[in-house]
Coordinates of N, CA and C in Angstrom, one line a residue:
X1 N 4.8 14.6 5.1 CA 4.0 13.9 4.1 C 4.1 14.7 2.8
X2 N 4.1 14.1 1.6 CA 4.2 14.6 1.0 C 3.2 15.1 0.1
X3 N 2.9 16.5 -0.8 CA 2.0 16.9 -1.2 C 0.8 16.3 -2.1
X4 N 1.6 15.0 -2.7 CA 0.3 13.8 -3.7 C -0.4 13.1 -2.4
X5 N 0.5 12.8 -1.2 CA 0.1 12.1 -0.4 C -1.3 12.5 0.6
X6 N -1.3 13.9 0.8 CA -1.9 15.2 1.3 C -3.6 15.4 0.8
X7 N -3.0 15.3 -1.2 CA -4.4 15.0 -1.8 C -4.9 13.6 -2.2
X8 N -4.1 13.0 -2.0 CA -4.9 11.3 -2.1 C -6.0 11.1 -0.4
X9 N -4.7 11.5 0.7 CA -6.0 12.0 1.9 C -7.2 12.2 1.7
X10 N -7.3 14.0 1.2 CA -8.2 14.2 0.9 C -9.4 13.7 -0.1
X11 N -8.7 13.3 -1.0 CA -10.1 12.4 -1.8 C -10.4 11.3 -1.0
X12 N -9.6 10.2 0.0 CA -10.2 9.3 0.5 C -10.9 10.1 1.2
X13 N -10.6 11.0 2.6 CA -11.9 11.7 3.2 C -12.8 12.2 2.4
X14 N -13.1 12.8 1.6 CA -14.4 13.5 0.6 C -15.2 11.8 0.2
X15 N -14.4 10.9 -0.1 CA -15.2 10.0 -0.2 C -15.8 9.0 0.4
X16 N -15.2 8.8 1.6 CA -16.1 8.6 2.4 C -17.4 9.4 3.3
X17 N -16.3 10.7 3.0 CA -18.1 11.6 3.2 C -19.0 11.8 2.1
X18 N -18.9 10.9 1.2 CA -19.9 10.6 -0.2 C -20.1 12.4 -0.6
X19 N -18.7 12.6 -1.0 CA -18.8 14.3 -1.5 C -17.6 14.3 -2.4
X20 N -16.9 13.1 -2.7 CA -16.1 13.1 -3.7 C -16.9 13.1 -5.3
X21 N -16.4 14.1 -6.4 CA -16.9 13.8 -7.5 C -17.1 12.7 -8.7
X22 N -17.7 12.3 -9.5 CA -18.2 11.3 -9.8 C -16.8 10.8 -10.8
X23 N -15.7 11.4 -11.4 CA -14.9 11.1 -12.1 C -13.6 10.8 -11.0
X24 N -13.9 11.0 -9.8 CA -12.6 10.7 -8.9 C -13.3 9.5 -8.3
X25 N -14.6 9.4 -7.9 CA -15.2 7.8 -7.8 C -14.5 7.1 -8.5
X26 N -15.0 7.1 -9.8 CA -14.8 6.4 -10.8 C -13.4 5.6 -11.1
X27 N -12.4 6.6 -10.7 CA -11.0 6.4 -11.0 C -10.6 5.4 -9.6
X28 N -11.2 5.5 -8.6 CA -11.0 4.9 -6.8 C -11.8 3.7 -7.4
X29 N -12.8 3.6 -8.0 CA -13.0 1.9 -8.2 C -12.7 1.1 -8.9
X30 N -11.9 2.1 -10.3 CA -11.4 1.3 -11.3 C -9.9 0.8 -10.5
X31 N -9.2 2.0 -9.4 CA -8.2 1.8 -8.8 C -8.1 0.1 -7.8
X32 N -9.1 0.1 -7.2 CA -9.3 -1.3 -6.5 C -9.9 -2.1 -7.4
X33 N -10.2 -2.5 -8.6 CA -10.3 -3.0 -9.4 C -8.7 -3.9 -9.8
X34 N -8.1 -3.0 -10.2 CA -6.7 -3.4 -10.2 C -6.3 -3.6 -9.5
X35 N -6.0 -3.1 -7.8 CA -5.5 -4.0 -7.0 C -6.1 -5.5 -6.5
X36 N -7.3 -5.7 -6.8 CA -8.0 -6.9 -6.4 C -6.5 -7.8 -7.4
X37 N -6.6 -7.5 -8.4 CA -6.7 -8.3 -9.9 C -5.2 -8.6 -9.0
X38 N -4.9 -7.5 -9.5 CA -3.1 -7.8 -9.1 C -2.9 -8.9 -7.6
X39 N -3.3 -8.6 -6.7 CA -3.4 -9.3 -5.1 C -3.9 -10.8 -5.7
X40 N -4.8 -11.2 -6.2 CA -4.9 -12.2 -6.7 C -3.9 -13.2 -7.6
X41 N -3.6 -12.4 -8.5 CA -2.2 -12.8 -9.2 C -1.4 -12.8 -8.7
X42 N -0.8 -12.0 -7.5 CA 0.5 -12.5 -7.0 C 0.3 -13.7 -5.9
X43 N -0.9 -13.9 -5.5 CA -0.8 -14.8 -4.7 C -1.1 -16.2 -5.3
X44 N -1.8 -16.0 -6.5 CA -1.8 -17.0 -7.2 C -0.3 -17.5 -7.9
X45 N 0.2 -17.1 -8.3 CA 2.0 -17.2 -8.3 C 2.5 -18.1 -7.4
X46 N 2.1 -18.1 -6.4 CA 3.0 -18.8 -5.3 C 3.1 -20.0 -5.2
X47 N 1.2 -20.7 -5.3 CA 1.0 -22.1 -5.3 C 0.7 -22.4 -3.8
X48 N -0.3 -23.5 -3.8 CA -1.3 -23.5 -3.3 C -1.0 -23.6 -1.7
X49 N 0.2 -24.2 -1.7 CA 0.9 -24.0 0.3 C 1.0 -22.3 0.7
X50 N 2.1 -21.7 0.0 CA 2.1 -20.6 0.0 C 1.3 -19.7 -0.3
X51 N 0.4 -19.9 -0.7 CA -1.2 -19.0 -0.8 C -1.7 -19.1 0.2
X52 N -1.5 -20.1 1.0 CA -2.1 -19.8 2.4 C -1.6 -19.1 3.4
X53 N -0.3 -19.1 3.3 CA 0.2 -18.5 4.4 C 1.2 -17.7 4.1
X54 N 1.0 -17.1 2.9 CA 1.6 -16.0 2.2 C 2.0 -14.8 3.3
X55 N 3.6 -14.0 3.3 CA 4.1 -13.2 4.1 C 4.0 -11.7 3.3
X56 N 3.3 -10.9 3.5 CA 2.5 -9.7 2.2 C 3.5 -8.5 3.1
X57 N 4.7 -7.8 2.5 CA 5.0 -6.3 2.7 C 4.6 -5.1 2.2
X58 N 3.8 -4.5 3.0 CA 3.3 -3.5 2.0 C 3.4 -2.2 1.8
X59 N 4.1 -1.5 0.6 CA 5.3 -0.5 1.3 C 3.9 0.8 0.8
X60 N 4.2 1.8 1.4 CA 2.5 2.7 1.4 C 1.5 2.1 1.3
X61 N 1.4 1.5 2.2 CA -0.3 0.6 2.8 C -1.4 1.9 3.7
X62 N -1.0 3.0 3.6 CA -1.9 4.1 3.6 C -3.2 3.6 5.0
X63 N -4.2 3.6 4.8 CA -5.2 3.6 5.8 C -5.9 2.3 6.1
X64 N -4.8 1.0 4.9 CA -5.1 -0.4 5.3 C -6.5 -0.5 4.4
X65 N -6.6 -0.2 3.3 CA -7.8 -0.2 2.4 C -7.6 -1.5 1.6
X66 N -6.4 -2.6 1.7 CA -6.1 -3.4 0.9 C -6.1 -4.5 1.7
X67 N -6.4 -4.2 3.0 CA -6.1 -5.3 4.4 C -6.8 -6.6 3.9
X68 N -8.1 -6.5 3.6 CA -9.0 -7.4 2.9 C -8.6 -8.0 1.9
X69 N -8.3 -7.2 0.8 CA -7.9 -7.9 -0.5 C -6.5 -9.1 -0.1
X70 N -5.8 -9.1 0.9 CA -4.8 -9.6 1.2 C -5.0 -10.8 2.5
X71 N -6.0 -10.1 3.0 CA -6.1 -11.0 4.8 C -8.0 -11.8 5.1
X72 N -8.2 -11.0 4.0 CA -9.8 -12.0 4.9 C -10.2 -13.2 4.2
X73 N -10.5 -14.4 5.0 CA -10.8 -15.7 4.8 C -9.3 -16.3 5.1
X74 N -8.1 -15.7 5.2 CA -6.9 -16.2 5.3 C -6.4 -16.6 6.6
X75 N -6.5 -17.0 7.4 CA -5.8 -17.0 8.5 C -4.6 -17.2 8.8
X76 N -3.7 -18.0 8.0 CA -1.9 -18.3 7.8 C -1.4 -17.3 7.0
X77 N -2.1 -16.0 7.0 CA -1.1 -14.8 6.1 C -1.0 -14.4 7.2
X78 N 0.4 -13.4 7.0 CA 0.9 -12.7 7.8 C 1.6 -10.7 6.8
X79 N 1.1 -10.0 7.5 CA 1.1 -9.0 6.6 C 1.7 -7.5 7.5
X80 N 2.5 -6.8 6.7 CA 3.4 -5.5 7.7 C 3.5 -4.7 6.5
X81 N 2.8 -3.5 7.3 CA 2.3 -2.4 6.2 C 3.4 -1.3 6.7
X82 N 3.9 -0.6 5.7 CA 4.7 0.5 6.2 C 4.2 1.8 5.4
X83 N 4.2 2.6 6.0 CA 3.2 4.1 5.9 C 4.2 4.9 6.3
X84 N 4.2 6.2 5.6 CA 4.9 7.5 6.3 C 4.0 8.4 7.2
X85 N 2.7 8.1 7.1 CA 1.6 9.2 7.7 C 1.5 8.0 8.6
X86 N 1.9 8.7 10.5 CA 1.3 8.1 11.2 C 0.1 7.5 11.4
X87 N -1.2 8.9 11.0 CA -2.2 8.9 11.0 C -3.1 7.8 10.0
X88 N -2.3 7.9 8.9 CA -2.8 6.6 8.1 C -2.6 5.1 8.5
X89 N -1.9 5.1 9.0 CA -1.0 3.8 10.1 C -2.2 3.6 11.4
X90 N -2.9 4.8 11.9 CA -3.5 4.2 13.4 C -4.8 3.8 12.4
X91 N -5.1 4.6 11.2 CA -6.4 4.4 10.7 C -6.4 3.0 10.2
X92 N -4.8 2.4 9.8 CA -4.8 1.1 8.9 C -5.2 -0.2 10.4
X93 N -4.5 -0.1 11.8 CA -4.8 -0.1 12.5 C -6.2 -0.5 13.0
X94 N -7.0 0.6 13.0 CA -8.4 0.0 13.4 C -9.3 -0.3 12.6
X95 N -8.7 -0.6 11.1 CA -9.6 -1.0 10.2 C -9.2 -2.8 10.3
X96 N -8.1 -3.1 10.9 CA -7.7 -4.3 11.1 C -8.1 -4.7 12.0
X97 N -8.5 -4.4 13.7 CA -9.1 -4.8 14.5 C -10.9 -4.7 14.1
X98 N -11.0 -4.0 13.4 CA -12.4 -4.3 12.7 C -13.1 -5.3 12.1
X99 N -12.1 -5.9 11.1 CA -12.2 -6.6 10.5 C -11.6 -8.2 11.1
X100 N -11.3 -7.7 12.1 CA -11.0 -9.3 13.1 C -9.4 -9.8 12.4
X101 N -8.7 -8.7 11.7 CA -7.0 -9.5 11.3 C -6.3 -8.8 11.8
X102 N -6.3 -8.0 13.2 CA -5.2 -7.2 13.9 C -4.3 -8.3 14.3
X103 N -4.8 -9.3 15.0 CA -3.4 -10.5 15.2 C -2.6 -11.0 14.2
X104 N -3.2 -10.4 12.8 CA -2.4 -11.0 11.6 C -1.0 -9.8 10.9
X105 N -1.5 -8.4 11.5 CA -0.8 -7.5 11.2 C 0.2 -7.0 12.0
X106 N 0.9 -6.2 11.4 CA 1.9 -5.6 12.1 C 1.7 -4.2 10.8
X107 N 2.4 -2.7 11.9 CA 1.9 -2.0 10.9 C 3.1 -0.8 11.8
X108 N 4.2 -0.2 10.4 CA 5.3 0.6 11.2 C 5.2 2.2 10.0
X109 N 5.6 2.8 11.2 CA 5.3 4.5 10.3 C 6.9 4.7 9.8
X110 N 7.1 5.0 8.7 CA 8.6 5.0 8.1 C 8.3 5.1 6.7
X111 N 9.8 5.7 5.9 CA 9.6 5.5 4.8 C 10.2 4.7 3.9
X112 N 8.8 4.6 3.1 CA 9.2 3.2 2.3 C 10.5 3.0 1.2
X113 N 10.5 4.4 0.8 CA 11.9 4.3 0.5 C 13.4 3.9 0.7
X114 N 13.1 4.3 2.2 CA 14.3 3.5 3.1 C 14.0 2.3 4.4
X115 N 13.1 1.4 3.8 CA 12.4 0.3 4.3 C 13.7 -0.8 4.8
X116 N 14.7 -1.1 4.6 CA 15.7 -1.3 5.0 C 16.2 -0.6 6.2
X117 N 16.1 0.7 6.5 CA 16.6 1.4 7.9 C 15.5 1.0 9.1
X118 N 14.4 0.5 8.5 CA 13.3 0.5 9.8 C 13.7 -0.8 10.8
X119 N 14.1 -1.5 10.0 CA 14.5 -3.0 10.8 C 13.6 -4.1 10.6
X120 N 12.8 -4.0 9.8 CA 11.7 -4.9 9.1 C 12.1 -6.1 8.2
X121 N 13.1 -5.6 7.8 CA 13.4 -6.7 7.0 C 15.1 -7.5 7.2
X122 N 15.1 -8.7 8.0 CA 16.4 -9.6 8.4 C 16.0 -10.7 7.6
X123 N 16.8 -11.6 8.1 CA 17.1 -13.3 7.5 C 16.2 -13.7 8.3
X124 N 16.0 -13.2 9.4 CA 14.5 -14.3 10.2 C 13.2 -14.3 9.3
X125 N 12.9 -12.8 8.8 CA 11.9 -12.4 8.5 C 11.9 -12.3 7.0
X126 N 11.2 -13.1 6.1 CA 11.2 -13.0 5.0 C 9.8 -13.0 4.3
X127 N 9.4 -11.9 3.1 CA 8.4 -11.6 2.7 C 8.2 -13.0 1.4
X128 N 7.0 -13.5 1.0 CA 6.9 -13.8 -0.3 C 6.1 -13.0 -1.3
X129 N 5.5 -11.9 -0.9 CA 5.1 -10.6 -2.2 C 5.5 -9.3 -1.3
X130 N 5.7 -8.3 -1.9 CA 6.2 -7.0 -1.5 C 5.4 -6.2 -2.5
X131 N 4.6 -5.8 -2.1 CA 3.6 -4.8 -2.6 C 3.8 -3.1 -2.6
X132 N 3.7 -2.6 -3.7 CA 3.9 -0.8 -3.6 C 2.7 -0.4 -4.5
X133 N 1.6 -0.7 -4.1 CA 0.7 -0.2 -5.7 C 0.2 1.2 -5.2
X134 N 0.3 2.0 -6.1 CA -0.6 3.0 -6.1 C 0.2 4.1 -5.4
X135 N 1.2 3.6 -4.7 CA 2.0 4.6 -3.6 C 3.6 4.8 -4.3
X136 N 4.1 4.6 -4.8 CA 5.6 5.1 -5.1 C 5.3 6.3 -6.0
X137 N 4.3 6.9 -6.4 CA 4.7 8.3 -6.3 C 4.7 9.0 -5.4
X138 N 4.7 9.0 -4.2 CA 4.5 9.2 -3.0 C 6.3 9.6 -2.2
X139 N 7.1 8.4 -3.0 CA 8.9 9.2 -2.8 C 9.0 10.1 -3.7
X140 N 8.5 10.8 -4.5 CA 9.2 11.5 -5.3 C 8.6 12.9 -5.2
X141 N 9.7 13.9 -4.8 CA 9.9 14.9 -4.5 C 8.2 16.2 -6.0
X142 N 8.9 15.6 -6.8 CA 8.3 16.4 -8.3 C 9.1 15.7 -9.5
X143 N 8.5 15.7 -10.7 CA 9.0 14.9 -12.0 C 10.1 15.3 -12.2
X144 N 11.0 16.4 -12.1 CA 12.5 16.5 -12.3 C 13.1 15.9 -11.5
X145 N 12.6 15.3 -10.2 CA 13.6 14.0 -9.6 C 13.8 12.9 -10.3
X146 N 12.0 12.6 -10.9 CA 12.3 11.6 -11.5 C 13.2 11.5 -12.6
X147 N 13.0 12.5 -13.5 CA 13.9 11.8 -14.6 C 15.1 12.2 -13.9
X148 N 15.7 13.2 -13.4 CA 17.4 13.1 -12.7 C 17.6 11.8 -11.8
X149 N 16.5 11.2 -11.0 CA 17.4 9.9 -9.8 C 17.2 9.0 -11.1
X150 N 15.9 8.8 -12.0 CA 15.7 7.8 -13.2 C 16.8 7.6 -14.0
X151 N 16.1 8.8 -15.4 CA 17.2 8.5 -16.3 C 18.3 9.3 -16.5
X152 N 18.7 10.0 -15.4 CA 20.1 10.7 -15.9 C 20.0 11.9 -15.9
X153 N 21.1 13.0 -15.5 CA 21.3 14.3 -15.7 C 20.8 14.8 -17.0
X154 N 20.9 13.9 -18.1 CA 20.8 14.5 -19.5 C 19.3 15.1 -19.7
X155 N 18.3 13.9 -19.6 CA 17.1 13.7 -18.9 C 16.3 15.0 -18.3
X156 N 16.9 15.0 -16.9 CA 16.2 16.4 -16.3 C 16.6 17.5 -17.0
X157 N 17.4 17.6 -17.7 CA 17.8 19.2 -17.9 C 16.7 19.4 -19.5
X158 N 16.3 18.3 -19.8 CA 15.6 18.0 -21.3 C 14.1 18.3 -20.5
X159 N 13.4 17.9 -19.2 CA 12.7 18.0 -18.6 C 12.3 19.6 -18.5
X160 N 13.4 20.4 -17.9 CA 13.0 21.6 -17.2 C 12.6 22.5 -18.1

């Protein structure tokens, strides 16, 4: 796992032990704030058949904190979360049997970056939104990947 991923962990644990500080609150509600908004909009895009039975991929679906925003009151969605932390996978897991949409999930430990090697995605199986919020900095090594895999050798060496 990687080291952003390590301390995103830990502020979800600190906050659920109500010991996270009040500007990292703050930033975690404005954060699901945005994903509501966004989850709404993409499913509003689709139109009103496909809103109901919308196929959601969700690449760093972490401990299934978005399971809701995606699956409750829905019963024709179908939804496959892929996580690198096993651990966030059993936790996404029994937040879904909790909430009564484990029949609607499927949930595989791999990484999202190479989401293609897991076997998730064929011609049988086809997604209508593919979700990455909040998690694609999660492939990246440190910001001199980024600008070298981004924009170019020129780029990182202007970085370092």
């Amino acid at each position: 796992m990687s080291p952003q991923a390590d301390q995103y962990g830990r502020a979800a644990l600190l906050s659920r032990r109500g010991q996270l500080d009040g500007v990292a609150s703050d930033r975690r509600r404005r954060h699901n704030a945005v994903k509501r908004w966004l989850v709404g909009r993409a499913l509003e895009t689709l139109g009103p058949v496909r809103h109901r039975t919308a196929h959601v991929l969700d690449l760093g679906c972490g401990r299934g904190g978005d399971l809701a925003k995606w699956l409750v009151g829905h019963p024709g969605r179908r939804y496959l979360g892929v996580d690198a932390s096993a651990q966030a996978v059993d936790e996404a897991r029994r937040r879904a049997r909790e909430m009564g949409v484990a029949h609607q999930c499927e949930f595989v430990v791999g990484d999202m970056a190479r989401v293609a090697d897991l076997g998730v995605c064929d011609r049988a199986r086809r997604f209508d939104v593919v979700s990455c919020m909040f998690a694609l900095h999660y492939c990246l090594v440190d910001e001199h990947a980024v600008a070298r895999d981004v924009l170019g050798p020129a780029a990182a060496s202007a970085a370092a």
